[in-house]
GROMACS .gro file of C-alpha atoms in nm:
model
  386
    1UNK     CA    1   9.324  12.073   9.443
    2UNK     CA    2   9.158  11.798   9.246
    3UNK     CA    3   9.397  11.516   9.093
    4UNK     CA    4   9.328  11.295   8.806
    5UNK     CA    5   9.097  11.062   8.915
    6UNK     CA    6   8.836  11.297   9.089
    7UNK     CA    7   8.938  11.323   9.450
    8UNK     CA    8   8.904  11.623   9.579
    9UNK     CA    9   9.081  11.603   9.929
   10UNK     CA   10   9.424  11.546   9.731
   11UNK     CA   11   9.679  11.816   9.933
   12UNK     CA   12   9.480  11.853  10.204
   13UNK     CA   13   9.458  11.712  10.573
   14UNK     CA   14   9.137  11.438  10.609
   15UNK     CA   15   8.934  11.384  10.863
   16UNK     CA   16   8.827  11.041  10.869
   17UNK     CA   17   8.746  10.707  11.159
   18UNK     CA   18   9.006  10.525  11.298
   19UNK     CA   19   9.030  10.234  11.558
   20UNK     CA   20   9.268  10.367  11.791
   21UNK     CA   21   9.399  10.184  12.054
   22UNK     CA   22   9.473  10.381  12.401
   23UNK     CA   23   9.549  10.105  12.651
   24UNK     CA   24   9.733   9.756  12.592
   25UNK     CA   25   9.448   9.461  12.586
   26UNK     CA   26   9.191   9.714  12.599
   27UNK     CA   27   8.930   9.714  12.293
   28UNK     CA   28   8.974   9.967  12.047
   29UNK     CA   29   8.820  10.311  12.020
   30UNK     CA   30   8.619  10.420  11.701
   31UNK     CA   31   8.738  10.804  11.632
   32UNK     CA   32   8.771  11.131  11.448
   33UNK     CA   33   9.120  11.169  11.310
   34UNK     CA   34   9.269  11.384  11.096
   35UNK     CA   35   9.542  11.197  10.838
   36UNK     CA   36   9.825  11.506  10.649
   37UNK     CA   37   9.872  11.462  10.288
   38UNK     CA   38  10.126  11.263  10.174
   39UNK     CA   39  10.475  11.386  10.205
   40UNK     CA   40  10.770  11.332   9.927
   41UNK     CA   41  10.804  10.967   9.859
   42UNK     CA   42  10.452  10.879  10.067
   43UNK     CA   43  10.099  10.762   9.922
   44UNK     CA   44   9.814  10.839  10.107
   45UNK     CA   45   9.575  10.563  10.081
   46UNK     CA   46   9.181  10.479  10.116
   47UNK     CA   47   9.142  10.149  10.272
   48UNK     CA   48   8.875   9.972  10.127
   49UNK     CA   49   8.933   9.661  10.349
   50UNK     CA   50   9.175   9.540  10.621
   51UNK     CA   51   9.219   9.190  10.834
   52UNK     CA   52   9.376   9.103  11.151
   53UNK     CA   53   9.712   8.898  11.224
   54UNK     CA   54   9.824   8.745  11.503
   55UNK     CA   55  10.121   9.020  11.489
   56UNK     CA   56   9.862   9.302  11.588
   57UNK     CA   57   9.738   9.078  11.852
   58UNK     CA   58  10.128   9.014  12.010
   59UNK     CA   59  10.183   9.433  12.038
   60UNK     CA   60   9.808   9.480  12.135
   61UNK     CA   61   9.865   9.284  12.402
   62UNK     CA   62  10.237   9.464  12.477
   63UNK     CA   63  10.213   9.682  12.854
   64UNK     CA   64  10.576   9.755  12.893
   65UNK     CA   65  10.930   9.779  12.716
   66UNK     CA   66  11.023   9.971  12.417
   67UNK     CA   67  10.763   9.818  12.158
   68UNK     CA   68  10.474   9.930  12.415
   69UNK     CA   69  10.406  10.261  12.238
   70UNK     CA   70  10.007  10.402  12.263
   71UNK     CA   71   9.804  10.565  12.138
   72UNK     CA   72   9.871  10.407  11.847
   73UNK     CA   73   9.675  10.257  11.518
   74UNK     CA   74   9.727   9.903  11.432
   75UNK     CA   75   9.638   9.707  11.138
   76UNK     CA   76   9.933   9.576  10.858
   77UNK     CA   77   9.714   9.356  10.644
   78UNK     CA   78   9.529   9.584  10.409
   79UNK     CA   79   9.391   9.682  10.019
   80UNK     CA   80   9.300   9.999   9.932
   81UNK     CA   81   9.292  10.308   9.648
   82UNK     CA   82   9.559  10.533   9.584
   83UNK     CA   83   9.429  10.901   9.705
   84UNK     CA   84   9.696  11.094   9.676
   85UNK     CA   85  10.063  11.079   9.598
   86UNK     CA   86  10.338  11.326   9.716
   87UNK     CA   87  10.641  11.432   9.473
   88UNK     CA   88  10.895  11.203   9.360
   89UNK     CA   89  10.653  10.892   9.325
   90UNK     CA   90  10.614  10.789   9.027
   91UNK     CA   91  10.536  10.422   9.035
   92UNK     CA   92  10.151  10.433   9.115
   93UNK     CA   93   9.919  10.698   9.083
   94UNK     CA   94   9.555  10.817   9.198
   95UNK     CA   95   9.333  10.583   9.187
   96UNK     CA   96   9.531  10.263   9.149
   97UNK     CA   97   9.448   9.986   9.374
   98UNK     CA   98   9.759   9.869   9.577
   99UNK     CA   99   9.852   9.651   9.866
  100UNK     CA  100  10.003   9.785  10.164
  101UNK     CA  101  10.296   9.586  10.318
  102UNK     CA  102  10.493   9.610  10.654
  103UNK     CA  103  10.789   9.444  10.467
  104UNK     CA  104  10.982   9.725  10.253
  105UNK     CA  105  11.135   9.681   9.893
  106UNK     CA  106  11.326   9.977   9.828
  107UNK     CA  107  11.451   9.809   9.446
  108UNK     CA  108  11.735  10.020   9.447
  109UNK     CA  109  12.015   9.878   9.795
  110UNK     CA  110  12.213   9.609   9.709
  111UNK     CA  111  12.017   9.347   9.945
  112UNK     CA  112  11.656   9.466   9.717
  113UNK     CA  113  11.880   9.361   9.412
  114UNK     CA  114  11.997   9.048   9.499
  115UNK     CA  115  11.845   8.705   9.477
  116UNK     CA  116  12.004   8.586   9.774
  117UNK     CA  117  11.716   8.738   9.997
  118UNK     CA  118  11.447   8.965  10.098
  119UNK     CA  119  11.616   9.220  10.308
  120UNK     CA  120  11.649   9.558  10.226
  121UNK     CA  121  11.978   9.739  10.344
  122UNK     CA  122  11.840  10.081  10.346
  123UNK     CA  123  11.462  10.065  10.548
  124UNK     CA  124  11.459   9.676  10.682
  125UNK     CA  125  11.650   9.765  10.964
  126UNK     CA  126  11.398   9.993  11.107
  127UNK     CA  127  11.157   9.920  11.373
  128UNK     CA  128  10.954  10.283  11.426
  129UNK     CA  129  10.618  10.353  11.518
  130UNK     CA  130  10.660  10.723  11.297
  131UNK     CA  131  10.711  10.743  10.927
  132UNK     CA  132  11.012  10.648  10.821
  133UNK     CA  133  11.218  10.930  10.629
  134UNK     CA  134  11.158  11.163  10.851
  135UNK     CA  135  11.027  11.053  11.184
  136UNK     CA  136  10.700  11.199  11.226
  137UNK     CA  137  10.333  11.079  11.248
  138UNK     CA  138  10.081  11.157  10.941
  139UNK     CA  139   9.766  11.100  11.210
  140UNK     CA  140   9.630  11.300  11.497
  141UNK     CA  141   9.384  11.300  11.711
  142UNK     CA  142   9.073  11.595  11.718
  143UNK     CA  143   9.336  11.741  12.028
  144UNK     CA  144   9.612  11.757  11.827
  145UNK     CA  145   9.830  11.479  11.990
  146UNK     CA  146  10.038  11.258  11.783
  147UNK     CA  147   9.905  10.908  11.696
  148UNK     CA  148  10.144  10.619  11.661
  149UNK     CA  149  10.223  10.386  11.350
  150UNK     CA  150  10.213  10.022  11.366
  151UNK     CA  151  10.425   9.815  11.119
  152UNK     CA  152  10.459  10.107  10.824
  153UNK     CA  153  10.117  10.063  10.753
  154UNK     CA  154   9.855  10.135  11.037
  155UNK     CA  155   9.553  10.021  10.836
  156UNK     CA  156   9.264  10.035  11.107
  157UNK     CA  157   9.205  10.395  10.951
  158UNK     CA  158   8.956  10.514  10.684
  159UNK     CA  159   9.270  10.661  10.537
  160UNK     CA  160   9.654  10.589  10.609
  161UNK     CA  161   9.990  10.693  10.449
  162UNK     CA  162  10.223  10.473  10.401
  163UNK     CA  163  10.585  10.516  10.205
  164UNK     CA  164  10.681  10.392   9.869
  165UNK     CA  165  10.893  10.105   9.966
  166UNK     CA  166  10.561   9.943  10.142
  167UNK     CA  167  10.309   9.978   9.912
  168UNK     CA  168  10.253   9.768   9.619
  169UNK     CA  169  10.057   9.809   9.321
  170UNK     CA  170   9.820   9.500   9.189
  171UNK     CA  171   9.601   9.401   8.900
  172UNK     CA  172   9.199   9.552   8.972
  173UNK     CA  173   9.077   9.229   8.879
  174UNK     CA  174   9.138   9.045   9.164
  175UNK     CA  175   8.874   9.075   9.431
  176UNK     CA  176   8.992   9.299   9.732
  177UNK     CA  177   8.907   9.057  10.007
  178UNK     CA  178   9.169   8.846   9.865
  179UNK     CA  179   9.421   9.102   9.784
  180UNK     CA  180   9.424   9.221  10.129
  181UNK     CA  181   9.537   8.874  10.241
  182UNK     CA  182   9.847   8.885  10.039
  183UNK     CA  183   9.974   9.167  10.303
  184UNK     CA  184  10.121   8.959  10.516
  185UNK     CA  185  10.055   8.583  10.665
  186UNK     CA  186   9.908   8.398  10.310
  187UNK     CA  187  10.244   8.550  10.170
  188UNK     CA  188  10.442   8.474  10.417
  189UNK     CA  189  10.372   8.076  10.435
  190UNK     CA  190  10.356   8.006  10.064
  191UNK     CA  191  10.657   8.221  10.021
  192UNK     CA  192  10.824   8.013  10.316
  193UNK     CA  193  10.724   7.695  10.135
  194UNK     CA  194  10.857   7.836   9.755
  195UNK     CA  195  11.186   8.058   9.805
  196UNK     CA  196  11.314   7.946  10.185
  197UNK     CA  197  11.248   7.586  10.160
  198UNK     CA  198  11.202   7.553   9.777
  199UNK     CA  199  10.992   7.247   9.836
  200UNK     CA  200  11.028   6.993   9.524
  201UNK     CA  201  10.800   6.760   9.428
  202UNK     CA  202  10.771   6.427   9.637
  203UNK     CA  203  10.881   6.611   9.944
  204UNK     CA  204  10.735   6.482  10.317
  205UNK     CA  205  10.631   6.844  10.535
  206UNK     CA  206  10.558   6.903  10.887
  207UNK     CA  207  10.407   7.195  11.036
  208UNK     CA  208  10.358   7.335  11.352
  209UNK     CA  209  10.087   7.528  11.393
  210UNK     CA  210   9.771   7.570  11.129
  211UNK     CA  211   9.725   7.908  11.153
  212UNK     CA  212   9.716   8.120  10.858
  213UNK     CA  213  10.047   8.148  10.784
  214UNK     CA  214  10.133   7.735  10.826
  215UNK     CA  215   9.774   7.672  10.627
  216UNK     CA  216   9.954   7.899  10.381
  217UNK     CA  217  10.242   7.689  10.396
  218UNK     CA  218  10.045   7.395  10.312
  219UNK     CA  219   9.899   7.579  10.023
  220UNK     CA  220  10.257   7.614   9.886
  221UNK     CA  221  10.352   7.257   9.965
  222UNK     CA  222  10.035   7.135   9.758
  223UNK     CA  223  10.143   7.344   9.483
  224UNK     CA  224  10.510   7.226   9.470
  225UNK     CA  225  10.330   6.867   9.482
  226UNK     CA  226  10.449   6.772   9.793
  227UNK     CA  227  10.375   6.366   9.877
  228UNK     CA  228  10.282   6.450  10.291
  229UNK     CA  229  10.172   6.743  10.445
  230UNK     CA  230  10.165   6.700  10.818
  231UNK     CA  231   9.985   6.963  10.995
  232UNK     CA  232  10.062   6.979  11.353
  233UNK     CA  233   9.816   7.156  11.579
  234UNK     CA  234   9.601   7.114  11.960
  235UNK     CA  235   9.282   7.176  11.746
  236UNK     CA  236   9.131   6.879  11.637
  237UNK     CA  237   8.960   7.102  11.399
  238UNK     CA  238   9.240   7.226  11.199
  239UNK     CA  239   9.261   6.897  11.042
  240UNK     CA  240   8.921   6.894  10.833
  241UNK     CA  241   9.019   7.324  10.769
  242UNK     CA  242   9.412   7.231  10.640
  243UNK     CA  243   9.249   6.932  10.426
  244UNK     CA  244   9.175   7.216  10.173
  245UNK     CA  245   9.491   7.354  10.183
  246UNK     CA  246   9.697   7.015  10.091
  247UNK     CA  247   9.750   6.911  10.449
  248UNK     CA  248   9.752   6.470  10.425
  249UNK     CA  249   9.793   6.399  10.780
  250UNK     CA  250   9.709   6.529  11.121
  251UNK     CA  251   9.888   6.551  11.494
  252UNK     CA  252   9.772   6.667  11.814
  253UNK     CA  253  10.075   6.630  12.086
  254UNK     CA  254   9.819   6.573  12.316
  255UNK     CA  255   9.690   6.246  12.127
  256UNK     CA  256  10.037   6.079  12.115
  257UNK     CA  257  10.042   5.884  12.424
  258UNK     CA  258  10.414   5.798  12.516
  259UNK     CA  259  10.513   5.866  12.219
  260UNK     CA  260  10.700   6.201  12.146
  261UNK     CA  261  10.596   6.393  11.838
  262UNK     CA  262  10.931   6.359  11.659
  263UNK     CA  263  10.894   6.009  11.712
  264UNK     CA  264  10.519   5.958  11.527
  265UNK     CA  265  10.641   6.194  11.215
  266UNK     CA  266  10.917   5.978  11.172
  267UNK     CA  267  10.721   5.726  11.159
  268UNK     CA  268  10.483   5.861  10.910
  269UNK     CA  269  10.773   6.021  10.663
  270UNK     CA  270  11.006   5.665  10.668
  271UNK     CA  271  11.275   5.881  10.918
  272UNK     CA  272  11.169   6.267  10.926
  273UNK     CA  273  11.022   6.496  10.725
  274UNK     CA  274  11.190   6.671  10.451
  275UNK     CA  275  11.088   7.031  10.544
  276UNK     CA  276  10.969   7.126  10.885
  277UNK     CA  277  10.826   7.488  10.964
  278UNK     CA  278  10.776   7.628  11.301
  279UNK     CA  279  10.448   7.900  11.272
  280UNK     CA  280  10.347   7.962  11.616
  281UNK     CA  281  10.669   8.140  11.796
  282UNK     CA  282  10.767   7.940  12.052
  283UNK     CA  283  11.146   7.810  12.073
  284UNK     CA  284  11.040   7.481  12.248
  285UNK     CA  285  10.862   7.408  11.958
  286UNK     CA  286  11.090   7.550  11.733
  287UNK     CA  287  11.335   7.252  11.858
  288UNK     CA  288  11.077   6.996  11.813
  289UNK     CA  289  10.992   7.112  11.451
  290UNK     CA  290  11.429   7.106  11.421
  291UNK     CA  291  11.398   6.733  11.540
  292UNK     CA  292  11.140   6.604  11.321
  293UNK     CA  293  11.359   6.668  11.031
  294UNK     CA  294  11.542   6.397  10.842
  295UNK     CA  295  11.895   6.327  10.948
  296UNK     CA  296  12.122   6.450  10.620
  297UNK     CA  297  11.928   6.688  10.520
  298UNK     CA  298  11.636   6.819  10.673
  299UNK     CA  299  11.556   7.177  10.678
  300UNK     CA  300  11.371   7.396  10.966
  301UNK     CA  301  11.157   7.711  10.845
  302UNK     CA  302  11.133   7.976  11.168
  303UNK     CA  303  10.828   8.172  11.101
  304UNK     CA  304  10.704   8.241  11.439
  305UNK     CA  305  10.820   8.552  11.600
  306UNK     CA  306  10.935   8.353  11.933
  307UNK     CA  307  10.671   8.555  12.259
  308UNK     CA  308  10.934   8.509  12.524
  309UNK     CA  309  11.278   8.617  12.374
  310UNK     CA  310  11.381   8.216  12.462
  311UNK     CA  311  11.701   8.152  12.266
  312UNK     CA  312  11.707   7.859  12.032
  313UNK     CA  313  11.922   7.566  12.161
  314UNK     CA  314  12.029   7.321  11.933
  315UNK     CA  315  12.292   7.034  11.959
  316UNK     CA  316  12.540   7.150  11.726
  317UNK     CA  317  12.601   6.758  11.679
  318UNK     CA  318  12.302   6.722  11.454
  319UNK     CA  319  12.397   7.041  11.245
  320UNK     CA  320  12.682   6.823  11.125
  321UNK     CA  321  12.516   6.526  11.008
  322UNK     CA  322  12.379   6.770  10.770
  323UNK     CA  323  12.018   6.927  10.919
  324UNK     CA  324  12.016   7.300  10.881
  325UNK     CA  325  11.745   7.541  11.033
  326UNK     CA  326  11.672   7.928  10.849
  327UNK     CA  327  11.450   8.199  10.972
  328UNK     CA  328  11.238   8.416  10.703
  329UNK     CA  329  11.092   8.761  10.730
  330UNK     CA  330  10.750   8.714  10.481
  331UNK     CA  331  10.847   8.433  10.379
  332UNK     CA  332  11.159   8.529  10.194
  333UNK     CA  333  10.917   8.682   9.918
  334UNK     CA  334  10.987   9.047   9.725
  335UNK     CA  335  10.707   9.256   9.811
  336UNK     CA  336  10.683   9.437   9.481
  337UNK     CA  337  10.714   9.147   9.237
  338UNK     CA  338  10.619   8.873   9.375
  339UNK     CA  339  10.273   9.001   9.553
  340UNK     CA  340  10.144   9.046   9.187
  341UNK     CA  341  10.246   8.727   9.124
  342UNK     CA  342  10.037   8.561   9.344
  343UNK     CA  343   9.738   8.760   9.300
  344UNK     CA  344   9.780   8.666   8.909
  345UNK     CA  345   9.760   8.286   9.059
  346UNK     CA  346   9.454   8.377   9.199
  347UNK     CA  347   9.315   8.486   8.949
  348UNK     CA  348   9.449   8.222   8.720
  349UNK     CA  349   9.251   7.985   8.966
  350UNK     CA  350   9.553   7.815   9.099
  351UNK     CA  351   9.597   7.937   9.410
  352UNK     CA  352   9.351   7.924   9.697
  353UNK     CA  353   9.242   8.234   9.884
  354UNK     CA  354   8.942   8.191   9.932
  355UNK     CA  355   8.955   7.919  10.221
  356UNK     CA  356   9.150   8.140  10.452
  357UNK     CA  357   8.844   8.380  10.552
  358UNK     CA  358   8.644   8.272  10.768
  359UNK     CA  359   8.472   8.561  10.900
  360UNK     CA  360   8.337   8.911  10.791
  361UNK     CA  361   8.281   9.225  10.999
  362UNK     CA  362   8.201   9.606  10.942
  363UNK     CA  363   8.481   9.875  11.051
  364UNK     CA  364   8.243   9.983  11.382
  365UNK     CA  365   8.269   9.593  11.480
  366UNK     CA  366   8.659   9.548  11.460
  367UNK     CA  367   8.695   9.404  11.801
  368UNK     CA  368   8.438   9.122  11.686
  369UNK     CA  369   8.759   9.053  11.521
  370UNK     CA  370   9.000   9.038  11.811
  371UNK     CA  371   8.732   8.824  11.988
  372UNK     CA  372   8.721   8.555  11.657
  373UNK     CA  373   9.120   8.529  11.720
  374UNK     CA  374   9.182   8.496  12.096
  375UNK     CA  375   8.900   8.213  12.076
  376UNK     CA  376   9.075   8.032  11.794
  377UNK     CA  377   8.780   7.983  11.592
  378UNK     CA  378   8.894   8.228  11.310
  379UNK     CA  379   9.139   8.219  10.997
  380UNK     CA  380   9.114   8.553  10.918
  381UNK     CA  381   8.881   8.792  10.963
  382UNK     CA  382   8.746   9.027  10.667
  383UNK     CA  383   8.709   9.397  10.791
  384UNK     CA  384   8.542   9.655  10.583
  385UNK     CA  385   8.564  10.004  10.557
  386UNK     CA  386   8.259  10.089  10.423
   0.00000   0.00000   0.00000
């Protein structure tokens, strides 16, 4: 069977490479595979490039409990070409390029209809390392064993197969490296900055952590015309990175003498900062980030996923002088509408992408990648396919 667009392996199984990971921590092995054609309501896709988030990194590194689940494929932030469709899909076909994205949009639950949020009431509640309709893995190894899913998307494979509801389809004129940032952190922060915090102009911002996700965050602040952009970060080198993104003014704890950090931002934003947002994931911080906020109405942004399960403990007294904290799953943002949106930005040249990559590697080096991370002198790292 041939389809439209003149590939040739649509309806059949595919052997392909894939970086599979066997043991927790352990670098990842380049393999045969074999990916099954897309099922009803699935999209088989080729991945012409993927990057690495911190997210892959935190299960990686996973050795026991329920989310410790090997061997398995990771990889969530992605761009690639439609292959193959299976029946019943109907929004994107062969050859269209599309973005592949942990977070589903079904369109069609009440949650995917409303304004109110991102959630979707049908597939959001589901954390599974197999497909999600019906449970079972499209990848296996040359022995026939089962290979695990990561995130709905499991893009450290020549080809994956992901469902509908997390795969969107975007305009062919932006350039892929960029695209494939917009499938997870760059979304997340700007969309933290535009539809959780709906930053207005004049605002003072804090945040903690200049990652990808809070340079992101920065990116929407500038945008929204934000008056101060604090980035708060242990690497003195963030600052002269998150100037490009908007970010004003720069904190390292360790540089504050006896002053605390809540303390010096006050200082700087004339009694606390507007909008603070916690990107790192730790619940200690998380507080700190609460009180740096301005007494009335100052608003916390969780976007770290917090490492240690540590509960959040907040004096309920200063919820009632008016500060409020919120936590946001990519950043609040719709998947399947607003993903185009930003890529038109980018291409509209108002939106930077292009500062966030930092590094390039072929598909045979992708633990060059893991290395760039851990030693904290990458953004993100580029990964191609071919």
């Amino acid at each position: 069977m041939e389809n439209q667009r003149g590939f040739k392996t649509a309806g059949k199984s595919i052997r392909c490479k894939a970086a599979v990971c066997r043991n927790p921590g352990k670098p990842l092995l380049i393999e045969e595979i074999e990916v099954e054609p897309p099922h009803a309501w699935e999209i088989r896709i080729k991945i012409l490039c993927t990057s690495l988030c911190h997210s892959d990194i935190t299960f990686w590194e996973i050795s026991t409990g329920p989310y410790a689940v090997f061997p398995r494929i990771f990889g969530h932030e992605a761009v690639g070409v439609v292959e193959s469709v299976g029946e019943h899909v109907e929004e994107v076909e062969e050859g269209d390029m599309v973005v592949p994205v942990f977070h589903p949009n079904c369109r069609e639950c009440r949650d995917c209809k409303s304004q109110k949020g991102n959630e979707c009431s049908i597939f959001g509640k589901q954390v599974t390392t197999k497909m999600p309709r019906d449970a079972t893995s499209r990848f296996k190894g040359m022995d026939g064993e089962d290979l695990h899913h990561f995130f709905h998307v499991s893009s450290f494979s020549e080809y994956t197969v992901v469902d509908v509801v997390n795969v969107v389809k975007i305009s062919p004129d932006i350039p892929v490296d960029k695209a494939c940032l917009l499938s997870c952190g760059v979304s997340t922060g700007i969309g933290a900055a535009w539809k959780v915090a709906d930053i207005e102009e004049g605002s003072t911002v804090a945040i903690f952590g200049l990652g990808a996700v809070g340079l992101a965050v920065a990116e929407g602040a500038r945008l929204r015309g934000a008056s101060k952009i604090i980035g708060v970060d242990l690497n003195e080198e963030k600052f002269e990175i998150g100037k490009k993104f908007g970010v004003t003014d720069f904190i390292n704890p360790t540089g504050c003498g006896e002053k605390k950090v809540s303390e010096v931002i006050k200082e700087i934003t004339d009694g606390g900062a507007d909008y603070c947002f916690e990107c790192i994931g730790l619940s200690s911080l998380m507080e700190d980030a609460f009180h740096c906020t301005r007494q009335g109405w100052g608003k916390t942004v969780i976007l770290g996923v917090e490492k240690h399960a540590t509960p959040l403990a907040i004096d309920t007294y200063f919820l009632l002088r008016g500060r409020t904290v919120a936590g946001s799953l990519f950043g609040g943002l719709k998947p399947k509408s607003d993903i185009p949106m930003l890529a038109q930005k980018y291409i509209n040249k108002e939106l930077n992408l292009d500062g966030f990559i930092t590094h390039q590697v072929s598909f045979q080096d992708i633990n060059k990648a893991f290395d760039l991370l851990l030693q904290g002198t990458c953004i993100r790292c580029i990964i191609w396919m071919d």
